[in-house]
PDB file of C-alpha atoms in Angstrom:
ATOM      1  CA  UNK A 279       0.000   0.000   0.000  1.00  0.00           C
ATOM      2  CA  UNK A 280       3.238   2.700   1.079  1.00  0.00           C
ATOM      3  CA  UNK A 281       4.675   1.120  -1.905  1.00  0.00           C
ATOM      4  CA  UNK A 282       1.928   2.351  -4.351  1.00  0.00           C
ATOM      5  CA  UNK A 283       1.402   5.611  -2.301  1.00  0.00           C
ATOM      6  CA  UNK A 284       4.738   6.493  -3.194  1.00  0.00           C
ATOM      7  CA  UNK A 285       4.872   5.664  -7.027  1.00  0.00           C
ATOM      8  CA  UNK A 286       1.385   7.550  -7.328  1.00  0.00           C
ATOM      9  CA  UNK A 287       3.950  10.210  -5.792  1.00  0.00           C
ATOM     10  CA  UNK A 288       6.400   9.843  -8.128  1.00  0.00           C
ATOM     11  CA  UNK A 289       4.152  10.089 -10.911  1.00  0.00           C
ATOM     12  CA  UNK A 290       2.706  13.456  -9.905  1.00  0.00           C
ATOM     13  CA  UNK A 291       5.905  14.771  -9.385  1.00  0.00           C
ATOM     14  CA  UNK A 292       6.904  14.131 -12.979  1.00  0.00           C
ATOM     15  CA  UNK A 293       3.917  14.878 -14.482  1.00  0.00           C
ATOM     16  CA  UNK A 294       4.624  18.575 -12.477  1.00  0.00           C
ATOM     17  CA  UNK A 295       8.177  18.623 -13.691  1.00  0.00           C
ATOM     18  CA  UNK A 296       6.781  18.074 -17.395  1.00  0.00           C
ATOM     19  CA  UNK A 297       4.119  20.770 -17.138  1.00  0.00           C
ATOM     20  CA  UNK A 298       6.626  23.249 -15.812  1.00  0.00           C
ATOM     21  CA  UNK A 299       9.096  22.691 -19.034  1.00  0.00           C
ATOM     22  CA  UNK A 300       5.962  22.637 -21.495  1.00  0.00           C
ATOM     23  CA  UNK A 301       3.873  25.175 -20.307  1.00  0.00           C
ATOM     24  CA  UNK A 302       3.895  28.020 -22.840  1.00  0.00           C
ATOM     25  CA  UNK A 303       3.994  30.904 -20.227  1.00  0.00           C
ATOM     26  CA  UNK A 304       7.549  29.326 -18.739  1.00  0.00           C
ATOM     27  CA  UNK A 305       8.826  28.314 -22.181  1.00  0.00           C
ATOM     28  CA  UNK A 306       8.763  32.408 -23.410  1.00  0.00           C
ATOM     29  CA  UNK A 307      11.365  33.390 -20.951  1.00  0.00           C
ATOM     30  CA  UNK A 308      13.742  30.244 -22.573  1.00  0.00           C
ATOM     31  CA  UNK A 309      13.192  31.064 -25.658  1.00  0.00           C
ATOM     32  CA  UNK A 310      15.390  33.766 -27.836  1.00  0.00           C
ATOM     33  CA  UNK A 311      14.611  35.524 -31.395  1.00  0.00           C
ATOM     34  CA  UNK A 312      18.516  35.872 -32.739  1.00  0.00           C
ATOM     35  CA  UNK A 313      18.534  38.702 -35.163  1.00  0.00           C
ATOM     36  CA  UNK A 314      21.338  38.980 -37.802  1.00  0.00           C
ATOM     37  CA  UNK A 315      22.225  42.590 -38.550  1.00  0.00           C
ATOM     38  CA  UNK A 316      24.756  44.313 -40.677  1.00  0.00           C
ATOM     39  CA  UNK A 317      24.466  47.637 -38.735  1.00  0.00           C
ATOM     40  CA  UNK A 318      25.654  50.005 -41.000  1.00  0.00           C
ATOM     41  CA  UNK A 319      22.734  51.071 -43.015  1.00  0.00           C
ATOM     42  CA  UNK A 320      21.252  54.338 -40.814  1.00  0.00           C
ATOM     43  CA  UNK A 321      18.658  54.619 -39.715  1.00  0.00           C
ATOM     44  CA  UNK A 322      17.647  51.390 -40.593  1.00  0.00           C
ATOM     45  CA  UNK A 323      20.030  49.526 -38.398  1.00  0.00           C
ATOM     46  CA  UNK A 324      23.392  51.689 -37.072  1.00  0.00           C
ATOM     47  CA  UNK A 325      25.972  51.590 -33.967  1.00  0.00           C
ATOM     48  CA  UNK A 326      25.181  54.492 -32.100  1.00  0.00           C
ATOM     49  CA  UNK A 327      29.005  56.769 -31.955  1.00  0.00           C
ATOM     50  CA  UNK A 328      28.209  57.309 -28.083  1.00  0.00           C
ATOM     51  CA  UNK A 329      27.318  54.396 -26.512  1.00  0.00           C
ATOM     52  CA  UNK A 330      28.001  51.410 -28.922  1.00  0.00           C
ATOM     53  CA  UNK A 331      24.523  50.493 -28.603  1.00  0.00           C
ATOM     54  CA  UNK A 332      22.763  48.683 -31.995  1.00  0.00           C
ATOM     55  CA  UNK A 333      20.080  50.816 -32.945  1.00  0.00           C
ATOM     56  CA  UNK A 334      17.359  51.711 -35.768  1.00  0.00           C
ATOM     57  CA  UNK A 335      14.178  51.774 -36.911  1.00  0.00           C
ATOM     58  CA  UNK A 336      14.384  47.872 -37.877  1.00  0.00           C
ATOM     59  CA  UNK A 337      15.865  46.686 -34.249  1.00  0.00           C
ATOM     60  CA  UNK A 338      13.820  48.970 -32.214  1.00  0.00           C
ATOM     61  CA  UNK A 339      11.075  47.289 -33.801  1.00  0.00           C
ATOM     62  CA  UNK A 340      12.087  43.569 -33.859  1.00  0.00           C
ATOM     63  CA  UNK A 341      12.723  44.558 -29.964  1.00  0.00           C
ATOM     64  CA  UNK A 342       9.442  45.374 -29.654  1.00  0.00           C
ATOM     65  CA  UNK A 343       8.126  42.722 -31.599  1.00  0.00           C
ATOM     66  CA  UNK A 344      10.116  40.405 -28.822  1.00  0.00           C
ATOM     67  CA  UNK A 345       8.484  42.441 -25.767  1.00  0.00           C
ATOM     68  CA  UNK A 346       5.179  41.534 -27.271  1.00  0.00           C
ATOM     69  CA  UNK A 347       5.877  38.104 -27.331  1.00  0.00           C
ATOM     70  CA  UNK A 348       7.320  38.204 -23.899  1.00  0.00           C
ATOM     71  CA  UNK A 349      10.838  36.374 -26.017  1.00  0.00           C
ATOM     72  CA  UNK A 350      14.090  37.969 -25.204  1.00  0.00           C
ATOM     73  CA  UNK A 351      15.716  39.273 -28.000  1.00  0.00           C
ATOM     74  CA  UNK A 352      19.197  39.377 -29.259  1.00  0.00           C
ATOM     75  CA  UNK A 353      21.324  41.244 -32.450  1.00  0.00           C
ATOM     76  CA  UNK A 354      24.297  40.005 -33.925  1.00  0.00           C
ATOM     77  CA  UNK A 355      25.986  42.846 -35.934  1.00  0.00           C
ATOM     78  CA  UNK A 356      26.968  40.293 -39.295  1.00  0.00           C
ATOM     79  CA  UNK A 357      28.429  41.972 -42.564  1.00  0.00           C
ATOM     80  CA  UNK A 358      25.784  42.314 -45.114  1.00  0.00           C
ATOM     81  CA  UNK A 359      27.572  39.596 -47.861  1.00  0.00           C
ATOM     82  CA  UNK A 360      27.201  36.623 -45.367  1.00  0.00           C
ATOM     83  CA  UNK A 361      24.176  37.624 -44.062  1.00  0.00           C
ATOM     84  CA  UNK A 362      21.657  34.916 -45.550  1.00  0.00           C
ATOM     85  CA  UNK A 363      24.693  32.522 -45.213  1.00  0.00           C
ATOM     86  CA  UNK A 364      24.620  32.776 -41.641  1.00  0.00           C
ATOM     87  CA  UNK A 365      20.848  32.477 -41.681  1.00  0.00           C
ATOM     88  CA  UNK A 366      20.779  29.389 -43.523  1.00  0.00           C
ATOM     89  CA  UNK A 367      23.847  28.084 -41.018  1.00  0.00           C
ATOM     90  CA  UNK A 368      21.472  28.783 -37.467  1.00  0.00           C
ATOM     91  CA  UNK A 369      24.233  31.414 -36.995  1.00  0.00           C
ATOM     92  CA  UNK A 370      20.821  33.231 -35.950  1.00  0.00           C
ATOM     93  CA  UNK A 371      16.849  32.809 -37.044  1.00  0.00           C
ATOM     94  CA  UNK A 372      15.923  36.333 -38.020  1.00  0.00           C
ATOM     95  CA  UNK A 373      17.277  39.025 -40.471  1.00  0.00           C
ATOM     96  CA  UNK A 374      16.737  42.540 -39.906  1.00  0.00           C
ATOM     97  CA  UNK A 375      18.557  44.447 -41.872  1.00  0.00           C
ATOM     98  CA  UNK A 376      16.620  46.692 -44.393  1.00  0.00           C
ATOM     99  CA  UNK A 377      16.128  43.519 -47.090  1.00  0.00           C
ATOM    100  CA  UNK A 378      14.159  43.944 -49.541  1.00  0.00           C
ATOM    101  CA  UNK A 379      11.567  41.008 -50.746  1.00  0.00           C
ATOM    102  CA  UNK A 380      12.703  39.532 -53.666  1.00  0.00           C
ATOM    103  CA  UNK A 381      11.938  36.893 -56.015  1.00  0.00           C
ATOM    104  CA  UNK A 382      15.199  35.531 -55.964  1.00  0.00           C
ATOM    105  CA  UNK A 383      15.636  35.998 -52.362  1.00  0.00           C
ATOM    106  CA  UNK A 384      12.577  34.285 -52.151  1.00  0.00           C
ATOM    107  CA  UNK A 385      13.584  30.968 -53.485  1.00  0.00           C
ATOM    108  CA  UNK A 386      15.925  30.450 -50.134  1.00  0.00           C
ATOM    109  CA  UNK A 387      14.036  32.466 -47.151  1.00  0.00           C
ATOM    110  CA  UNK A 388      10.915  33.456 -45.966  1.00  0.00           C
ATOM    111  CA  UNK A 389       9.876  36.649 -45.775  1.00  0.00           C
ATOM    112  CA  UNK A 390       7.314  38.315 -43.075  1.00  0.00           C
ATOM    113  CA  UNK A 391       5.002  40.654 -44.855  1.00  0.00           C
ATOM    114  CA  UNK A 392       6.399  43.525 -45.479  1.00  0.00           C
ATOM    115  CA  UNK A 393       7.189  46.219 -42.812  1.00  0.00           C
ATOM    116  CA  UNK A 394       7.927  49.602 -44.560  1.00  0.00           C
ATOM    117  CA  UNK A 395       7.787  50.860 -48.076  1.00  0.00           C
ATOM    118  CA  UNK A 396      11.221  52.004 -49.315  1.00  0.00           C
ATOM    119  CA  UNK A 397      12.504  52.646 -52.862  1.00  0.00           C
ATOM    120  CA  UNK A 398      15.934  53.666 -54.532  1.00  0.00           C
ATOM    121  CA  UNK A 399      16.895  57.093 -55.564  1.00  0.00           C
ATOM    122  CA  UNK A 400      20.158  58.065 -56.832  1.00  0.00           C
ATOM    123  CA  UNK A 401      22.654  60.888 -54.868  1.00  0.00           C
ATOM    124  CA  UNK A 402      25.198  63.126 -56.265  1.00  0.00           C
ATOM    125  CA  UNK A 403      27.414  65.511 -55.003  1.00  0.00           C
ATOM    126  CA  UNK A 404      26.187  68.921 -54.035  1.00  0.00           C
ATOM    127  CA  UNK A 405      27.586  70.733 -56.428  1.00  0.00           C
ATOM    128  CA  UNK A 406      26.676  68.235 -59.864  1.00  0.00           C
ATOM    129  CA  UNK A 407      23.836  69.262 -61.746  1.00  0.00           C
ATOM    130  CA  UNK A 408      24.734  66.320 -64.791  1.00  0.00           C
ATOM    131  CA  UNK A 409      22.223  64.042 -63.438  1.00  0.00           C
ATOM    132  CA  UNK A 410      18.842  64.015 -63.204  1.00  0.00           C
ATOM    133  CA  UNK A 411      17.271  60.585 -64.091  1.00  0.00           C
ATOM    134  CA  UNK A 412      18.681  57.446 -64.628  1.00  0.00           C
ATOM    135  CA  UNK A 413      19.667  57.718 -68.439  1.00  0.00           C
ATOM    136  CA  UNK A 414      22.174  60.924 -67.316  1.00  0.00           C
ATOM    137  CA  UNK A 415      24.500  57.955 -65.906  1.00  0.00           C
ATOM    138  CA  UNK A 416      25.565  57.145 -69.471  1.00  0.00           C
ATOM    139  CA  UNK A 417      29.244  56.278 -69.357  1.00  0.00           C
ATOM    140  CA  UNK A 418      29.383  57.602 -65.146  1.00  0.00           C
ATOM    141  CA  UNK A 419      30.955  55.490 -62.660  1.00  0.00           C
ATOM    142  CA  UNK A 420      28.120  54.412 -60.103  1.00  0.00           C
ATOM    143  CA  UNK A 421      28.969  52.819 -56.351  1.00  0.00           C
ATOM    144  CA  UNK A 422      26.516  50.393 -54.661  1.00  0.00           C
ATOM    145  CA  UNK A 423      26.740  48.140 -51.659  1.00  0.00           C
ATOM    146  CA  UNK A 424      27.729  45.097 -52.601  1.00  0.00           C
ATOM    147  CA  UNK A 425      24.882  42.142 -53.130  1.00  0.00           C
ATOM    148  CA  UNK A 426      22.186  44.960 -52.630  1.00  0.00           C
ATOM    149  CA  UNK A 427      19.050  45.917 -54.944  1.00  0.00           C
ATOM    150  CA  UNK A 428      20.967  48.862 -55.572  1.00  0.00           C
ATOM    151  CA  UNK A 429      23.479  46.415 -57.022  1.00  0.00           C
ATOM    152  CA  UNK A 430      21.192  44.610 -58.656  1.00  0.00           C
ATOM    153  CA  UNK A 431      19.637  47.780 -60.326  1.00  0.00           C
ATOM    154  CA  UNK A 432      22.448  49.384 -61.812  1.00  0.00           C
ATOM    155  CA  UNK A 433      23.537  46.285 -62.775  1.00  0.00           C
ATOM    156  CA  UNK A 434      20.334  46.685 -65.321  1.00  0.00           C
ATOM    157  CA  UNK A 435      21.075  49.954 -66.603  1.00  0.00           C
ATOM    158  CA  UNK A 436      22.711  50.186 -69.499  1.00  0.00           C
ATOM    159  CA  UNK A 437      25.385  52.466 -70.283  1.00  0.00           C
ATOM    160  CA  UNK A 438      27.008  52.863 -67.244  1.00  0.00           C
ATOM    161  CA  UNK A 439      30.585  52.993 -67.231  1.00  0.00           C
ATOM    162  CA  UNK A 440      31.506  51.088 -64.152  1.00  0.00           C
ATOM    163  CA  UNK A 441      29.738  49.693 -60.853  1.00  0.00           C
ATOM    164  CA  UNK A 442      31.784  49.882 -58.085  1.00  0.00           C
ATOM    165  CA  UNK A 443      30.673  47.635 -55.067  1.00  0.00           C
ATOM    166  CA  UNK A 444      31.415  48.284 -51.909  1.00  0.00           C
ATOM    167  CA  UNK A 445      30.745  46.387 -48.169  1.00  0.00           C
ATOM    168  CA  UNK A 446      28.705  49.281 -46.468  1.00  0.00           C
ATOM    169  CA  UNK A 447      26.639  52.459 -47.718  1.00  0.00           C
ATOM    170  CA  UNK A 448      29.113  54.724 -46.057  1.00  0.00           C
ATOM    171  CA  UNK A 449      31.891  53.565 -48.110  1.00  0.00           C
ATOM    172  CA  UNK A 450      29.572  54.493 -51.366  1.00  0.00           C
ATOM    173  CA  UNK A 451      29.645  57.759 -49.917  1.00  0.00           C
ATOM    174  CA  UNK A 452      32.715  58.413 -49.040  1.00  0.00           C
ATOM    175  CA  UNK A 453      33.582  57.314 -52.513  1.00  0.00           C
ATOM    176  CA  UNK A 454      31.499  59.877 -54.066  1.00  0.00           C
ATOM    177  CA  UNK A 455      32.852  62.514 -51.769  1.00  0.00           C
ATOM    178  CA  UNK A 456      36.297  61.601 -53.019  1.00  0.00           C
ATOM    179  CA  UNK A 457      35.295  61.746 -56.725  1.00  0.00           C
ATOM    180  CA  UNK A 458      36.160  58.060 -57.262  1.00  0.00           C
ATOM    181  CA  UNK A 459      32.422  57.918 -57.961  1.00  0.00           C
ATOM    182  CA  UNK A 460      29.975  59.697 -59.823  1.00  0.00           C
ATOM    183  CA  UNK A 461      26.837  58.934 -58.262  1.00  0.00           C
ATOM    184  CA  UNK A 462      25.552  56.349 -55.717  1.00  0.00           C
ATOM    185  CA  UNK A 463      22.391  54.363 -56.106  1.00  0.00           C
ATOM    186  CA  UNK A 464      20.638  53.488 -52.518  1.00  0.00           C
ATOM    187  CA  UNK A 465      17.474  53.781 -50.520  1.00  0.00           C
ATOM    188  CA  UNK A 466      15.917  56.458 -50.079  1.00  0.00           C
ATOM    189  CA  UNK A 467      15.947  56.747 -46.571  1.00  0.00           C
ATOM    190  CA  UNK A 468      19.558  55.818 -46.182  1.00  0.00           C
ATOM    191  CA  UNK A 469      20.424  58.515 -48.616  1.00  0.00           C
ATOM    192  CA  UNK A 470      18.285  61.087 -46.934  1.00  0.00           C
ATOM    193  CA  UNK A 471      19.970  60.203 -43.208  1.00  0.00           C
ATOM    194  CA  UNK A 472      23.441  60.206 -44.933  1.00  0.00           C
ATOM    195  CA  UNK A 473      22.238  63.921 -46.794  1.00  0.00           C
ATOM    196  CA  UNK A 474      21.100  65.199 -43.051  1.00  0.00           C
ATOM    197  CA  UNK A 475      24.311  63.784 -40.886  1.00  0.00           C
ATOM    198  CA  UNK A 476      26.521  65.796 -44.154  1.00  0.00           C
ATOM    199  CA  UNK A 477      24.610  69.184 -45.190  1.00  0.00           C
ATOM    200  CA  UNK A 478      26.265  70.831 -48.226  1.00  0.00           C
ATOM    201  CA  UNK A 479      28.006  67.347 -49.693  1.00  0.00           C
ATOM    202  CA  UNK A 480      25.383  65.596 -51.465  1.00  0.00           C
ATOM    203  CA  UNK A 481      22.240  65.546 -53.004  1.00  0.00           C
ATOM    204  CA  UNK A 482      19.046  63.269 -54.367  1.00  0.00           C
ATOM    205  CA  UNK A 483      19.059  63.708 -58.354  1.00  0.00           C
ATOM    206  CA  UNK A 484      15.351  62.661 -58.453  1.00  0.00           C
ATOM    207  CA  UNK A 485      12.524  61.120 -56.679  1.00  0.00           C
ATOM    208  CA  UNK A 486      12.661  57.695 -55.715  1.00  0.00           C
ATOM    209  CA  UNK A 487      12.756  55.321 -59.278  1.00  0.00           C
ATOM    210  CA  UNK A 488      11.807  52.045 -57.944  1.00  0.00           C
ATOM    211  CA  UNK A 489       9.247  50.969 -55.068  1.00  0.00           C
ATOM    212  CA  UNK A 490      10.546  48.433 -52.902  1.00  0.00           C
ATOM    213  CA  UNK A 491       9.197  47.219 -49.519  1.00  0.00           C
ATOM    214  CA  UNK A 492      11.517  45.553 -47.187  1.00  0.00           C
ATOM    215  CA  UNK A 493      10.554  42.073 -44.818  1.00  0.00           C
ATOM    216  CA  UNK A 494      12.038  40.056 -41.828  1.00  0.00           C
ATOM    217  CA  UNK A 495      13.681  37.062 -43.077  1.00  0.00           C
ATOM    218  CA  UNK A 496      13.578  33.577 -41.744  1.00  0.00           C
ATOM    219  CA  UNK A 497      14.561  30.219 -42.636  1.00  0.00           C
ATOM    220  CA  UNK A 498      11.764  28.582 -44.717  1.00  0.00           C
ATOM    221  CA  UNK A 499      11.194  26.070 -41.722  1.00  0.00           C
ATOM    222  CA  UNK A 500      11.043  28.481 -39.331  1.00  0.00           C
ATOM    223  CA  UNK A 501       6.802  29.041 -39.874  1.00  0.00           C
ATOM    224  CA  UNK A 502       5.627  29.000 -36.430  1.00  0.00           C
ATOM    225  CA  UNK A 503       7.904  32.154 -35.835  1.00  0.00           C
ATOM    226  CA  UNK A 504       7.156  33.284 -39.305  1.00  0.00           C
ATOM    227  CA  UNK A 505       3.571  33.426 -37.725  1.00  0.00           C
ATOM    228  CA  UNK A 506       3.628  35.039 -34.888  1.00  0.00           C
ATOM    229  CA  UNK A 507       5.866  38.241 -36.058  1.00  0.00           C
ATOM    230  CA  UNK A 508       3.440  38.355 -38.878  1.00  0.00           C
ATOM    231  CA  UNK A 509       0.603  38.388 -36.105  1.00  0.00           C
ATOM    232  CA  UNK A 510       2.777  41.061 -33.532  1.00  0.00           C
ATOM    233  CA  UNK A 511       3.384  43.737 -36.817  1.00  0.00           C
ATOM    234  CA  UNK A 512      -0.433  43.919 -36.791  1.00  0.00           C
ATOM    235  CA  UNK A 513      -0.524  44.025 -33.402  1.00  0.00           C
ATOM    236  CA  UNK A 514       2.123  46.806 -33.224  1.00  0.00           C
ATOM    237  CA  UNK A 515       0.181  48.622 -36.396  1.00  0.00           C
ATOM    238  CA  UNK A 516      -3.532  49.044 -34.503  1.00  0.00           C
ATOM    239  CA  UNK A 517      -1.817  49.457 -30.784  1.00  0.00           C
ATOM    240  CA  UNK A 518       0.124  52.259 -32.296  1.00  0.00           C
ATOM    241  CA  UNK A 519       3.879  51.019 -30.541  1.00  0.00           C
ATOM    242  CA  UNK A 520       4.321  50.597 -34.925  1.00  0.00           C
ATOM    243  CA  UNK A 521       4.073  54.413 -35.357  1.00  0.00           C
ATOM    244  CA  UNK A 522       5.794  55.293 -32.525  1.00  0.00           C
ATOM    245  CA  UNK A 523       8.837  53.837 -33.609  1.00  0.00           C
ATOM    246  CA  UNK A 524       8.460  55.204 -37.242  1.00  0.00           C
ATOM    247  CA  UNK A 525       8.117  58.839 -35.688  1.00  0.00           C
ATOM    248  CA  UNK A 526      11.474  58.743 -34.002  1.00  0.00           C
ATOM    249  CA  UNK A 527      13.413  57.285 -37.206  1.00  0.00           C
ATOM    250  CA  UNK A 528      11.484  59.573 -39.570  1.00  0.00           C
ATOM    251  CA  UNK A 529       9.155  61.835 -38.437  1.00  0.00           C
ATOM    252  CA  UNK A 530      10.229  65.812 -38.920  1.00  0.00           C
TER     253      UNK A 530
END
């Protein structure tokens, strides 16, 4: 009789053990959302030059996509070529880093819907008044970040005397600056935080010539968390934490 007292004992105490590790409210607080990040693409994702922190509009919001969720949330600062690399390796199981949702990036990740609209626009320096559109880059010498849809764009254009890739967008600028370059094709809110941060060295040619919207990225197995970020950007949208976030990136 003790004897089966005590294994009916036993039993409960496992079956308590088990619900503890199962139970979805103590499973949040051991699980993580690893974001892969090649800060260098202000204001999207950027090191702040005071404190070192990792900051932008894309982190803030994964961060608060995470504090929804009640799932801590961690950024790995990654350079841009290896970025989907390290995705695909479990390196980490999110991408934030202003990527825009393409077809061909499609064939190897998923994609959240997307999160922002952005398109490209091409900057010059202050002081050139030679281009205007995209056909004034006849026989100019355009730099892009390397791997980018600005890379892939100019890549289409005909007529243009060299692309010049480089790791980061601040290397494209500091290549026009230094005349290496005649032009530099990029998003458009990455060129207008590079125009504000340097007043008087550059300037858009022309309105935005492609629309582009940018997305999370995940492994293509990775749909339950595909899900539920889909579910906390809505969430974020009508509670209004979504425009919050947009205000302090871009608002005037």
């Amino acid at each position: 009789m003790k004897k089966g007292i005590l294994i009916t004992g036993i039993i409960i105490v496992l079956i308590v053990l088990l619900l503890l590790v199962v139970l979805p409210g103590n499973k949040k607080s051991e699980e993580v959302i690893k974001v892969g990040s090649d800060a260098a693409f202000a204001p999207f994702e950027y090191v702040d030059a005071q404190t070192g922190e990792l900051k932008g509009f894309d982190l803030d919001l994964m961060r608060a996509i995470g504090e929804e969720l009640g799932i801590k949330v961690e950024i790995y600062n990654v350079a841009w070529d290896g970025i989907i690399p390290g995705l695909l390796g479990g390196n980490y199981n999110v991408i934030a880093s202003g990527m825009t949702i393409t077809e061909e990036r499609k064939e190897v990740v998923n994609f959240t819907e997307p999160y922002i609209n952005a398109g490209l626009v091409i900057v010059v320096r202050a002081d050139d008044h030679s281009i205007t559109t995209k056909d004034d880059l006849l026989g100019k010498k355009v730099a892009v970040q390397i791997s980018s849809t600005g890379d892939f764009e100019a890549t289409k254009i005909p007529g243009i005397a060299e692309v010049k890739r480089f790791n980061a967008p601040p290397d494209t600028f500091l290549e026009l600056k230094n005349g290496g370059a005649d032009a530099v094709i990029i998003d458009l809110a990455v060129a207008a935080e590079q125009i504000k941060a340097t007043p008087g060295l550059y300037k858009m040619a022309a309105e935005p010539f492609t629309t582009e919207e940018y997305g999370f990225a995940l492994r293509k197995n990775d749909t339950l968390l595909l899900e539920k970020i889909n579910q906390t950007l809505i969430t974020l949208k009508e509670n209004g934490k979504y425009d919050e976030i947009y205000q302090e990136y871009f608002g005037e």
